[in-house]
């Protein structure tokens, strides 16, 4: 679930200038030759972008819109009325609600705490927090499968407190959003803590010292000085995580296999799209669900790029 | 006052240690699990160490499962990840340079689109990509996985940022005055200076490709094509403890320590990179958040 792009925040040095001015102030070669060279440099990437980014999106939209009678929204209506459709989106939004709230709270709190430590100690903590990122996806799902199995789990004492005896107790339908939130937090939070820590380091030391001279304690400094200054990274984390979370697939998939179908194969929208395409051979309907997901991702991304003021656009 | 400050520090440290345990305990468990037998794994302390002999035995069982299937999956993962990463670099480095240091019509639009597709989760395009790959008869070939991996807009973004902020403008201007053509400037001036960003993009691309599940899940359909992420799912499916119906291969049953071992082997390449590239990585991740 952790996408690498989620682990780098746009900072001041990384700000993107989309304006013509940006390149204009650099010593550039005569316009003609530079322009041709520019096209050559981006050509391979543009081919990939068109073939593997734009084309499949257009193809999916075309498939979703093509009906026996011509062009229409029948497939969108069909899938919307499909009895697994609403639950799949409900599941994912419930998961996202739990995950985003807890991740935001804990990532910010932990980053603020780590930031008050001596450098060497803080490095060790950040590394431990970050390490699970190496097992994002299937590996983390398998490890957590064991963590959620009461017999032999290091967290058995917690599972026992809830009177869970076997794995199927833990992965009861009502628990699934929390379970996937824990998995997502496990692999993703560390990267964000590292980023927040970096953002905190960016705050001028004088500002923090001034607050301390004014009698502000560590807690007040964190809340009133540091927190407002890292707000844009918190927004960035929220938006990126929301977009990534809406695509949930591997975790419910693995859990479904491990519990003999106790987690249904249409638990998340992406699973539903897969199910429609490969179990029911309803490719147009699958394309419609893909387009739904694509639109969610696109809206979120466009909002962040053009409205979020995170990337400098002029 | 002082007591309160100590109190605060103590509470903070306790919370930090608690979370460190949350993040580290599953990894610790994963390393210890293959040293134990299936019985020990369930009945002994999760942090008990079994024996090196059991570890070696489990390793052999897993490696030799169904004619060394795990090695086939690992090889496939390597082909997909290395191929995808190499192509991603070939596309991203010149593109980042072109976007940062040359001027052409559509540059601004291309940057905007790159940012949008970078933020948009790649999984949203997997099914459409499958339909496209099917239309152009690429299904069942390695290209159905490698080509989508090659499209890595995040790498283009990183290269763009690097070239527009790190390469001294004067240096490029001087090279141009000396009569070097744009390509020559890129090849002889910019590229040699781009080593850090090549490493950073390679890392992000490789880790994303190695851990990718959904794309190969859709694009591949035989054991000889699966990467290790799908392989792990197949192993769960053949573990009677999780899938009681999965007793088709009596001779090749998978037990819990075997699953842990396979998972450990599967994450090893990425784990090694994380351990050894830690400093570079953290610097790279901080590139956005720290001033020079």
PDB file of C-alpha atoms in Angstrom, chain B:
ATOM      1  CA  UNK B   1       9.137  22.797  37.304  1.00  0.00           C
ATOM      2  CA  UNK B   2      12.201  20.659  36.707  1.00  0.00           C
ATOM      3  CA  UNK B   3      10.377  17.603  38.002  1.00  0.00           C
ATOM      4  CA  UNK B   4       7.567  18.272  35.578  1.00  0.00           C
ATOM      5  CA  UNK B   5       9.992  18.520  32.702  1.00  0.00           C
ATOM      6  CA  UNK B   6      11.537  15.170  33.631  1.00  0.00           C
ATOM      7  CA  UNK B   7       8.065  13.730  33.968  1.00  0.00           C
ATOM      8  CA  UNK B   8       7.216  14.868  30.451  1.00  0.00           C
ATOM      9  CA  UNK B   9      10.426  13.392  29.055  1.00  0.00           C
ATOM     10  CA  UNK B  10       9.813  10.102  30.798  1.00  0.00           C
ATOM     11  CA  UNK B  11       6.290   9.827  29.459  1.00  0.00           C
ATOM     12  CA  UNK B  12       7.488  10.708  25.947  1.00  0.00           C
ATOM     13  CA  UNK B  13      10.236   8.099  26.128  1.00  0.00           C
ATOM     14  CA  UNK B  14       7.803   5.443  27.343  1.00  0.00           C
ATOM     15  CA  UNK B  15       5.440   6.163  24.449  1.00  0.00           C
ATOM     16  CA  UNK B  16       8.319   6.102  21.958  1.00  0.00           C
ATOM     17  CA  UNK B  17       9.560   2.782  23.322  1.00  0.00           C
ATOM     18  CA  UNK B  18       6.043   1.366  23.114  1.00  0.00           C
ATOM     19  CA  UNK B  19       5.786   2.277  19.434  1.00  0.00           C
ATOM     20  CA  UNK B  20       9.322   1.067  18.748  1.00  0.00           C
ATOM     21  CA  UNK B  21       8.149  -2.285  20.109  1.00  0.00           C
ATOM     22  CA  UNK B  22       5.071  -2.192  17.867  1.00  0.00           C
ATOM     23  CA  UNK B  23       7.262  -1.627  14.794  1.00  0.00           C
ATOM     24  CA  UNK B  24      10.060  -3.972  15.747  1.00  0.00           C
ATOM     25  CA  UNK B  25       8.284  -6.948  17.354  1.00  0.00           C
ATOM     26  CA  UNK B  26       6.818  -8.319  14.081  1.00  0.00           C
ATOM     27  CA  UNK B  27      10.253  -8.126  12.423  1.00  0.00           C
ATOM     28  CA  UNK B  28      11.888  -9.797  15.416  1.00  0.00           C
ATOM     29  CA  UNK B  29       9.227 -12.499  15.344  1.00  0.00           C
ATOM     30  CA  UNK B  30       9.782 -13.054  11.621  1.00  0.00           C
ATOM     31  CA  UNK B  31      13.508 -13.590  12.119  1.00  0.00           C
ATOM     32  CA  UNK B  32      12.985 -16.008  15.036  1.00  0.00           C
ATOM     33  CA  UNK B  33      10.060 -18.011  13.633  1.00  0.00           C
ATOM     34  CA  UNK B  34      12.035 -20.138  11.139  1.00  0.00           C
ATOM     35  CA  UNK B  35      14.351 -21.312  13.941  1.00  0.00           C
ATOM     36  CA  UNK B  36      11.416 -23.194  15.480  1.00  0.00           C
ATOM     37  CA  UNK B  37       9.278 -26.154  14.541  1.00  0.00           C
ATOM     38  CA  UNK B  38       5.597 -25.663  13.873  1.00  0.00           C
ATOM     39  CA  UNK B  39       4.788 -26.995  17.358  1.00  0.00           C
ATOM     40  CA  UNK B  40       7.342 -24.739  19.052  1.00  0.00           C
ATOM     41  CA  UNK B  41       6.076 -21.740  17.106  1.00  0.00           C
ATOM     42  CA  UNK B  42       2.605 -22.143  18.578  1.00  0.00           C
ATOM     43  CA  UNK B  43       3.446 -23.371  22.069  1.00  0.00           C
ATOM     44  CA  UNK B  44       6.655 -21.599  23.031  1.00  0.00           C
ATOM     45  CA  UNK B  45       7.257 -17.934  23.723  1.00  0.00           C
ATOM     46  CA  UNK B  46       7.113 -15.868  20.512  1.00  0.00           C
ATOM     47  CA  UNK B  47      10.608 -14.602  21.295  1.00  0.00           C
ATOM     48  CA  UNK B  48      12.155 -17.961  22.084  1.00  0.00           C
ATOM     49  CA  UNK B  49      15.010 -19.034  19.846  1.00  0.00           C
ATOM     50  CA  UNK B  50      14.698 -22.549  18.399  1.00  0.00           C
ATOM     51  CA  UNK B  51      17.912 -23.813  16.862  1.00  0.00           C
ATOM     52  CA  UNK B  52      20.167 -23.127  13.917  1.00  0.00           C
ATOM     53  CA  UNK B  53      19.571 -26.703  12.809  1.00  0.00           C
ATOM     54  CA  UNK B  54      15.828 -26.083  12.509  1.00  0.00           C
ATOM     55  CA  UNK B  55      16.537 -22.826  10.687  1.00  0.00           C
ATOM     56  CA  UNK B  56      18.693 -24.655   8.116  1.00  0.00           C
ATOM     57  CA  UNK B  57      16.115 -27.427   7.810  1.00  0.00           C
ATOM     58  CA  UNK B  58      13.301 -24.921   7.247  1.00  0.00           C
ATOM     59  CA  UNK B  59      15.436 -23.068   4.722  1.00  0.00           C
ATOM     60  CA  UNK B  60      16.027 -26.257   2.749  1.00  0.00           C
ATOM     61  CA  UNK B  61      12.355 -27.235   2.858  1.00  0.00           C
ATOM     62  CA  UNK B  62      11.277 -23.850   1.545  1.00  0.00           C
ATOM     63  CA  UNK B  63      13.919 -23.655  -1.153  1.00  0.00           C
ATOM     64  CA  UNK B  64      13.153 -27.170  -2.377  1.00  0.00           C
ATOM     65  CA  UNK B  65       9.374 -26.733  -2.265  1.00  0.00           C
ATOM     66  CA  UNK B  66       7.919 -28.051  -5.532  1.00  0.00           C
ATOM     67  CA  UNK B  67      11.146 -28.133  -7.510  1.00  0.00           C
ATOM     68  CA  UNK B  68      12.634 -24.919  -6.121  1.00  0.00           C
ATOM     69  CA  UNK B  69       9.612 -22.870  -7.042  1.00  0.00           C
ATOM     70  CA  UNK B  70      10.631 -20.083  -4.663  1.00  0.00           C
ATOM     71  CA  UNK B  71      13.827 -19.546  -6.657  1.00  0.00           C
ATOM     72  CA  UNK B  72      11.768 -19.233  -9.843  1.00  0.00           C
ATOM     73  CA  UNK B  73       9.550 -16.597  -8.196  1.00  0.00           C
ATOM     74  CA  UNK B  74      12.600 -14.741  -6.882  1.00  0.00           C
ATOM     75  CA  UNK B  75      14.180 -14.813 -10.325  1.00  0.00           C
ATOM     76  CA  UNK B  76      10.978 -13.402 -11.835  1.00  0.00           C
ATOM     77  CA  UNK B  77      10.843 -10.664  -9.200  1.00  0.00           C
ATOM     78  CA  UNK B  78      14.457  -9.806 -10.028  1.00  0.00           C
ATOM     79  CA  UNK B  79      13.771  -9.671 -13.780  1.00  0.00           C
ATOM     80  CA  UNK B  80      10.675  -7.494 -13.361  1.00  0.00           C
ATOM     81  CA  UNK B  81      12.247  -5.166 -10.785  1.00  0.00           C
ATOM     82  CA  UNK B  82      15.652  -4.769 -12.409  1.00  0.00           C
ATOM     83  CA  UNK B  83      14.148  -4.414 -15.892  1.00  0.00           C
ATOM     84  CA  UNK B  84      11.500  -1.953 -14.707  1.00  0.00           C
ATOM     85  CA  UNK B  85      13.990   0.068 -12.681  1.00  0.00           C
ATOM     86  CA  UNK B  86      16.516   0.244 -15.539  1.00  0.00           C
ATOM     87  CA  UNK B  87      13.893   1.464 -18.008  1.00  0.00           C
ATOM     88  CA  UNK B  88      12.474   3.892 -15.442  1.00  0.00           C
ATOM     89  CA  UNK B  89      15.945   5.416 -15.071  1.00  0.00           C
ATOM     90  CA  UNK B  90      16.514   5.629 -18.826  1.00  0.00           C
ATOM     91  CA  UNK B  91      13.242   7.530 -19.127  1.00  0.00           C
ATOM     92  CA  UNK B  92      13.363   9.635 -15.963  1.00  0.00           C
ATOM     93  CA  UNK B  93      16.898  11.031 -15.953  1.00  0.00           C
ATOM     94  CA  UNK B  94      16.807  12.727 -19.404  1.00  0.00           C
ATOM     95  CA  UNK B  95      13.169  13.750 -18.870  1.00  0.00           C
ATOM     96  CA  UNK B  96      13.977  15.414 -15.544  1.00  0.00           C
ATOM     97  CA  UNK B  97      16.891  17.168 -17.171  1.00  0.00           C
ATOM     98  CA  UNK B  98      14.805  18.296 -20.132  1.00  0.00           C
ATOM     99  CA  UNK B  99      12.035  19.605 -17.888  1.00  0.00           C
ATOM    100  CA  UNK B 100      14.451  21.433 -15.614  1.00  0.00           C
ATOM    101  CA  UNK B 101      16.996  22.898 -17.983  1.00  0.00           C
ATOM    102  CA  UNK B 102      15.551  23.201 -21.452  1.00  0.00           C
ATOM    103  CA  UNK B 103      12.666  25.232 -22.774  1.00  0.00           C
ATOM    104  CA  UNK B 104       9.983  23.827 -25.051  1.00  0.00           C
ATOM    105  CA  UNK B 105       6.327  24.244 -25.780  1.00  0.00           C
ATOM    106  CA  UNK B 106       4.237  22.070 -23.468  1.00  0.00           C
ATOM    107  CA  UNK B 107       6.851  21.915 -20.715  1.00  0.00           C
ATOM    108  CA  UNK B 108       4.515  23.417 -18.139  1.00  0.00           C
ATOM    109  CA  UNK B 109       1.678  21.073 -19.113  1.00  0.00           C
ATOM    110  CA  UNK B 110       3.976  18.048 -18.990  1.00  0.00           C
ATOM    111  CA  UNK B 111       5.135  19.009 -15.487  1.00  0.00           C
ATOM    112  CA  UNK B 112       1.548  19.397 -14.316  1.00  0.00           C
ATOM    113  CA  UNK B 113       0.501  16.024 -15.741  1.00  0.00           C
ATOM    114  CA  UNK B 114       3.584  14.411 -14.213  1.00  0.00           C
ATOM    115  CA  UNK B 115       2.649  15.724 -10.771  1.00  0.00           C
ATOM    116  CA  UNK B 116      -0.923  14.477 -11.105  1.00  0.00           C
ATOM    117  CA  UNK B 117      -0.008  10.957 -12.265  1.00  0.00           C
ATOM    118  CA  UNK B 118       2.690  10.836  -9.604  1.00  0.00           C
ATOM    119  CA  UNK B 119       0.217  11.447  -6.793  1.00  0.00           C
ATOM    120  CA  UNK B 120      -2.494   9.279  -8.290  1.00  0.00           C
ATOM    121  CA  UNK B 121      -2.012   5.721  -7.005  1.00  0.00           C
ATOM    122  CA  UNK B 122      -0.665   3.485  -9.763  1.00  0.00           C
ATOM    123  CA  UNK B 123      -3.048   0.678  -8.789  1.00  0.00           C
ATOM    124  CA  UNK B 124      -5.987   2.621 -10.249  1.00  0.00           C
ATOM    125  CA  UNK B 125      -4.593   1.922 -13.709  1.00  0.00           C
ATOM    126  CA  UNK B 126      -3.883  -1.781 -13.305  1.00  0.00           C
ATOM    127  CA  UNK B 127      -7.103  -3.175 -14.755  1.00  0.00           C
ATOM    128  CA  UNK B 128      -7.090  -0.716 -17.680  1.00  0.00           C
ATOM    129  CA  UNK B 129      -3.456  -1.687 -18.279  1.00  0.00           C
ATOM    130  CA  UNK B 130      -4.462  -5.337 -18.345  1.00  0.00           C
ATOM    131  CA  UNK B 131      -7.080  -4.614 -20.988  1.00  0.00           C
ATOM    132  CA  UNK B 132      -4.526  -2.667 -22.997  1.00  0.00           C
ATOM    133  CA  UNK B 133      -1.861  -5.367 -22.663  1.00  0.00           C
ATOM    134  CA  UNK B 134      -4.428  -7.908 -23.791  1.00  0.00           C
ATOM    135  CA  UNK B 135      -5.324  -5.758 -26.811  1.00  0.00           C
ATOM    136  CA  UNK B 136      -1.697  -5.537 -27.937  1.00  0.00           C
ATOM    137  CA  UNK B 137      -0.955  -9.215 -27.139  1.00  0.00           C
ATOM    138  CA  UNK B 138       1.613  -8.539 -24.447  1.00  0.00           C
ATOM    139  CA  UNK B 139      -0.057 -10.720 -21.808  1.00  0.00           C
ATOM    140  CA  UNK B 140       2.100 -13.625 -20.736  1.00  0.00           C
ATOM    141  CA  UNK B 141       5.314 -11.811 -21.636  1.00  0.00           C
ATOM    142  CA  UNK B 142       7.642 -10.105 -19.174  1.00  0.00           C
ATOM    143  CA  UNK B 143       6.855  -6.793 -20.860  1.00  0.00           C
ATOM    144  CA  UNK B 144       3.329  -6.796 -19.456  1.00  0.00           C
ATOM    145  CA  UNK B 145       4.959  -6.216 -16.057  1.00  0.00           C
ATOM    146  CA  UNK B 146       8.207  -4.443 -16.962  1.00  0.00           C
ATOM    147  CA  UNK B 147       6.703  -1.715 -19.161  1.00  0.00           C
ATOM    148  CA  UNK B 148       4.182  -0.479 -16.569  1.00  0.00           C
ATOM    149  CA  UNK B 149       7.057  -0.466 -14.046  1.00  0.00           C
ATOM    150  CA  UNK B 150       9.103   1.655 -16.478  1.00  0.00           C
ATOM    151  CA  UNK B 151       6.492   4.386 -16.261  1.00  0.00           C
ATOM    152  CA  UNK B 152       7.651   6.037 -13.016  1.00  0.00           C
ATOM    153  CA  UNK B 153       6.601   9.710 -12.911  1.00  0.00           C
ATOM    154  CA  UNK B 154       7.881  10.057  -9.353  1.00  0.00           C
ATOM    155  CA  UNK B 155      11.395   9.416 -10.697  1.00  0.00           C
ATOM    156  CA  UNK B 156      10.909  12.140 -13.305  1.00  0.00           C
ATOM    157  CA  UNK B 157       9.831  14.515 -10.549  1.00  0.00           C
ATOM    158  CA  UNK B 158      12.869  13.662  -8.407  1.00  0.00           C
ATOM    159  CA  UNK B 159      15.218  14.112 -11.383  1.00  0.00           C
ATOM    160  CA  UNK B 160      13.533  17.393 -12.277  1.00  0.00           C
ATOM    161  CA  UNK B 161      13.991  18.738  -8.749  1.00  0.00           C
ATOM    162  CA  UNK B 162      17.579  17.548  -8.655  1.00  0.00           C
ATOM    163  CA  UNK B 163      18.590  19.093 -11.969  1.00  0.00           C
ATOM    164  CA  UNK B 164      16.809  22.374 -11.348  1.00  0.00           C
ATOM    165  CA  UNK B 165      18.290  22.860  -7.891  1.00  0.00           C
ATOM    166  CA  UNK B 166      21.653  21.131  -7.796  1.00  0.00           C
ATOM    167  CA  UNK B 167      23.442  21.575 -11.117  1.00  0.00           C
ATOM    168  CA  UNK B 168      25.177  24.974 -11.162  1.00  0.00           C
ATOM    169  CA  UNK B 169      23.738  27.049 -13.960  1.00  0.00           C
ATOM    170  CA  UNK B 170      27.109  28.626 -14.658  1.00  0.00           C
ATOM    171  CA  UNK B 171      28.595  25.243 -15.384  1.00  0.00           C
ATOM    172  CA  UNK B 172      26.003  24.474 -18.049  1.00  0.00           C
ATOM    173  CA  UNK B 173      26.262  27.971 -19.507  1.00  0.00           C
ATOM    174  CA  UNK B 174      30.037  27.604 -19.733  1.00  0.00           C
ATOM    175  CA  UNK B 175      29.713  24.269 -21.504  1.00  0.00           C
ATOM    176  CA  UNK B 176      27.280  25.811 -23.961  1.00  0.00           C
ATOM    177  CA  UNK B 177      29.545  28.750 -24.639  1.00  0.00           C
ATOM    178  CA  UNK B 178      32.292  26.251 -25.354  1.00  0.00           C
ATOM    179  CA  UNK B 179      30.086  25.039 -28.167  1.00  0.00           C
ATOM    180  CA  UNK B 180      28.751  21.843 -26.623  1.00  0.00           C
ATOM    181  CA  UNK B 181      25.375  20.829 -28.005  1.00  0.00           C
ATOM    182  CA  UNK B 182      22.518  20.221 -25.552  1.00  0.00           C
ATOM    183  CA  UNK B 183      23.001  16.471 -25.696  1.00  0.00           C
ATOM    184  CA  UNK B 184      26.726  16.855 -25.093  1.00  0.00           C
ATOM    185  CA  UNK B 185      26.071  19.071 -22.077  1.00  0.00           C
ATOM    186  CA  UNK B 186      23.718  16.451 -20.688  1.00  0.00           C
ATOM    187  CA  UNK B 187      26.047  13.557 -21.447  1.00  0.00           C
ATOM    188  CA  UNK B 188      29.343  15.085 -20.279  1.00  0.00           C
ATOM    189  CA  UNK B 189      28.326  17.629 -17.644  1.00  0.00           C
ATOM    190  CA  UNK B 190      24.933  16.811 -16.136  1.00  0.00           C
ATOM    191  CA  UNK B 191      25.021  13.002 -16.182  1.00  0.00           C
ATOM    192  CA  UNK B 192      28.283  12.599 -14.237  1.00  0.00           C
ATOM    193  CA  UNK B 193      26.856  14.922 -11.575  1.00  0.00           C
ATOM    194  CA  UNK B 194      23.598  12.999 -11.399  1.00  0.00           C
ATOM    195  CA  UNK B 195      24.896   9.908  -9.616  1.00  0.00           C
ATOM    196  CA  UNK B 196      23.099  10.593  -6.291  1.00  0.00           C
ATOM    197  CA  UNK B 197      19.738  11.069  -7.956  1.00  0.00           C
ATOM    198  CA  UNK B 198      20.218   7.938 -10.069  1.00  0.00           C
ATOM    199  CA  UNK B 199      20.758   5.978  -6.852  1.00  0.00           C
ATOM    200  CA  UNK B 200      17.725   7.538  -5.184  1.00  0.00           C
ATOM    201  CA  UNK B 201      15.361   6.924  -8.098  1.00  0.00           C
ATOM    202  CA  UNK B 202      16.728   3.398  -8.508  1.00  0.00           C
ATOM    203  CA  UNK B 203      15.994   2.715  -4.841  1.00  0.00           C
ATOM    204  CA  UNK B 204      12.408   3.954  -4.905  1.00  0.00           C
ATOM    205  CA  UNK B 205      11.663   2.241  -8.213  1.00  0.00           C
ATOM    206  CA  UNK B 206      13.228  -1.064  -7.170  1.00  0.00           C
ATOM    207  CA  UNK B 207      11.461  -1.212  -3.795  1.00  0.00           C
ATOM    208  CA  UNK B 208       8.104  -0.311  -5.360  1.00  0.00           C
ATOM    209  CA  UNK B 209       8.577  -2.903  -8.119  1.00  0.00           C
ATOM    210  CA  UNK B 210       9.813  -5.669  -5.819  1.00  0.00           C
ATOM    211  CA  UNK B 211       6.904  -5.216  -3.399  1.00  0.00           C
ATOM    212  CA  UNK B 212       4.295  -4.734  -6.115  1.00  0.00           C
ATOM    213  CA  UNK B 213       1.504  -7.257  -5.916  1.00  0.00           C
ATOM    214  CA  UNK B 214      -1.547  -6.115  -7.833  1.00  0.00           C
ATOM    215  CA  UNK B 215       0.033  -5.505 -11.245  1.00  0.00           C
ATOM    216  CA  UNK B 216       1.731  -8.920 -11.583  1.00  0.00           C
ATOM    217  CA  UNK B 217      -1.331 -10.496  -9.951  1.00  0.00           C
ATOM    218  CA  UNK B 218      -3.351  -9.307 -12.922  1.00  0.00           C
ATOM    219  CA  UNK B 219      -0.702  -9.629 -15.638  1.00  0.00           C
ATOM    220  CA  UNK B 220       0.800 -13.066 -14.922  1.00  0.00           C
ATOM    221  CA  UNK B 221      -0.924 -16.405 -14.633  1.00  0.00           C
ATOM    222  CA  UNK B 222       1.496 -19.284 -14.267  1.00  0.00           C
ATOM    223  CA  UNK B 223       4.007 -20.293 -11.626  1.00  0.00           C
ATOM    224  CA  UNK B 224       6.788 -19.735 -14.111  1.00  0.00           C
ATOM    225  CA  UNK B 225       5.754 -16.062 -14.394  1.00  0.00           C
ATOM    226  CA  UNK B 226       4.767 -15.141 -10.825  1.00  0.00           C
ATOM    227  CA  UNK B 227       6.955 -12.836  -8.778  1.00  0.00           C
ATOM    228  CA  UNK B 228       7.620 -13.724  -5.159  1.00  0.00           C
ATOM    229  CA  UNK B 229       4.787 -11.526  -3.815  1.00  0.00           C
ATOM    230  CA  UNK B 230       2.253 -13.740  -5.589  1.00  0.00           C
ATOM    231  CA  UNK B 231       4.322 -16.772  -4.619  1.00  0.00           C
ATOM    232  CA  UNK B 232       3.803 -15.929  -0.951  1.00  0.00           C
ATOM    233  CA  UNK B 233       0.057 -15.949  -1.462  1.00  0.00           C
ATOM    234  CA  UNK B 234       0.282 -19.343  -3.156  1.00  0.00           C
ATOM    235  CA  UNK B 235       2.245 -20.666  -0.184  1.00  0.00           C
ATOM    236  CA  UNK B 236      -0.489 -19.504   2.207  1.00  0.00           C
ATOM    237  CA  UNK B 237      -3.008 -21.203  -0.009  1.00  0.00           C
ATOM    238  CA  UNK B 238      -1.063 -24.462   0.307  1.00  0.00           C
ATOM    239  CA  UNK B 239      -0.638 -24.202   4.077  1.00  0.00           C
ATOM    240  CA  UNK B 240      -3.220 -26.537   5.653  1.00  0.00           C
ATOM    241  CA  UNK B 241      -3.206 -24.499   8.848  1.00  0.00           C
ATOM    242  CA  UNK B 242      -4.691 -21.540   6.963  1.00  0.00           C
ATOM    243  CA  UNK B 243      -6.422 -23.356   4.129  1.00  0.00           C
ATOM    244  CA  UNK B 244      -7.726 -26.720   5.389  1.00  0.00           C
ATOM    245  CA  UNK B 245      -8.827 -27.606   1.883  1.00  0.00           C
ATOM    246  CA  UNK B 246      -5.319 -27.166   0.549  1.00  0.00           C
ATOM    247  CA  UNK B 247      -4.066 -30.675   1.103  1.00  0.00           C
ATOM    248  CA  UNK B 248      -3.656 -31.537  -2.537  1.00  0.00           C
ATOM    249  CA  UNK B 249       0.085 -31.892  -2.310  1.00  0.00           C
ATOM    250  CA  UNK B 250       0.635 -34.085   0.704  1.00  0.00           C
ATOM    251  CA  UNK B 251       4.348 -34.273   0.036  1.00  0.00           C
ATOM    252  CA  UNK B 252       4.757 -30.548  -0.166  1.00  0.00           C
ATOM    253  CA  UNK B 253       2.792 -29.238   2.769  1.00  0.00           C
ATOM    254  CA  UNK B 254       3.693 -25.819   3.999  1.00  0.00           C
ATOM    255  CA  UNK B 255       3.970 -25.188   7.729  1.00  0.00           C
ATOM    256  CA  UNK B 256       4.007 -21.916   9.605  1.00  0.00           C
ATOM    257  CA  UNK B 257       7.807 -21.681   9.993  1.00  0.00           C
ATOM    258  CA  UNK B 258       8.109 -22.337   6.248  1.00  0.00           C
ATOM    259  CA  UNK B 259       5.811 -19.401   5.540  1.00  0.00           C
ATOM    260  CA  UNK B 260       7.833 -17.164   7.822  1.00  0.00           C
ATOM    261  CA  UNK B 261      11.042 -18.346   6.155  1.00  0.00           C
ATOM    262  CA  UNK B 262       9.668 -17.673   2.670  1.00  0.00           C
ATOM    263  CA  UNK B 263       8.533 -14.207   3.757  1.00  0.00           C
ATOM    264  CA  UNK B 264      11.946 -13.498   5.237  1.00  0.00           C
ATOM    265  CA  UNK B 265      13.669 -14.599   2.018  1.00  0.00           C
ATOM    266  CA  UNK B 266      11.212 -12.562  -0.054  1.00  0.00           C
ATOM    267  CA  UNK B 267      11.901  -9.301   1.778  1.00  0.00           C
ATOM    268  CA  UNK B 268      15.656  -9.866   2.054  1.00  0.00           C
ATOM    269  CA  UNK B 269      16.755  -7.876  -1.039  1.00  0.00           C
ATOM    270  CA  UNK B 270      14.760  -4.824   0.039  1.00  0.00           C
ATOM    271  CA  UNK B 271      15.717  -5.230   3.694  1.00  0.00           C
ATOM    272  CA  UNK B 272      19.414  -5.316   2.754  1.00  0.00           C
ATOM    273  CA  UNK B 273      19.010  -2.158   0.698  1.00  0.00           C
ATOM    274  CA  UNK B 274      17.199  -0.480   3.596  1.00  0.00           C
ATOM    275  CA  UNK B 275      19.982  -1.426   6.014  1.00  0.00           C
ATOM    276  CA  UNK B 276      22.908  -0.431   3.845  1.00  0.00           C
ATOM    277  CA  UNK B 277      21.462   2.556   2.061  1.00  0.00           C
ATOM    278  CA  UNK B 278      19.930   3.992   5.209  1.00  0.00           C
ATOM    279  CA  UNK B 279      21.990   7.157   5.254  1.00  0.00           C
ATOM    280  CA  UNK B 280      21.483   7.956   1.572  1.00  0.00           C
ATOM    281  CA  UNK B 281      17.845   7.155   1.842  1.00  0.00           C
ATOM    282  CA  UNK B 282      17.065   9.273   4.801  1.00  0.00           C
ATOM    283  CA  UNK B 283      18.942  12.123   3.171  1.00  0.00           C
ATOM    284  CA  UNK B 284      16.947  11.599   0.014  1.00  0.00           C
ATOM    285  CA  UNK B 285      13.680  11.515   1.882  1.00  0.00           C
ATOM    286  CA  UNK B 286      14.666  14.648   3.721  1.00  0.00           C
ATOM    287  CA  UNK B 287      15.570  16.387   0.497  1.00  0.00           C
ATOM    288  CA  UNK B 288      12.129  17.903   0.573  1.00  0.00           C
ATOM    289  CA  UNK B 289      12.124  18.978   4.130  1.00  0.00           C
ATOM    290  CA  UNK B 290      15.563  20.351   4.871  1.00  0.00           C
ATOM    291  CA  UNK B 291      17.420  23.342   3.662  1.00  0.00           C
ATOM    292  CA  UNK B 292      20.850  22.982   2.171  1.00  0.00           C
TER     293      UNK B 292
END
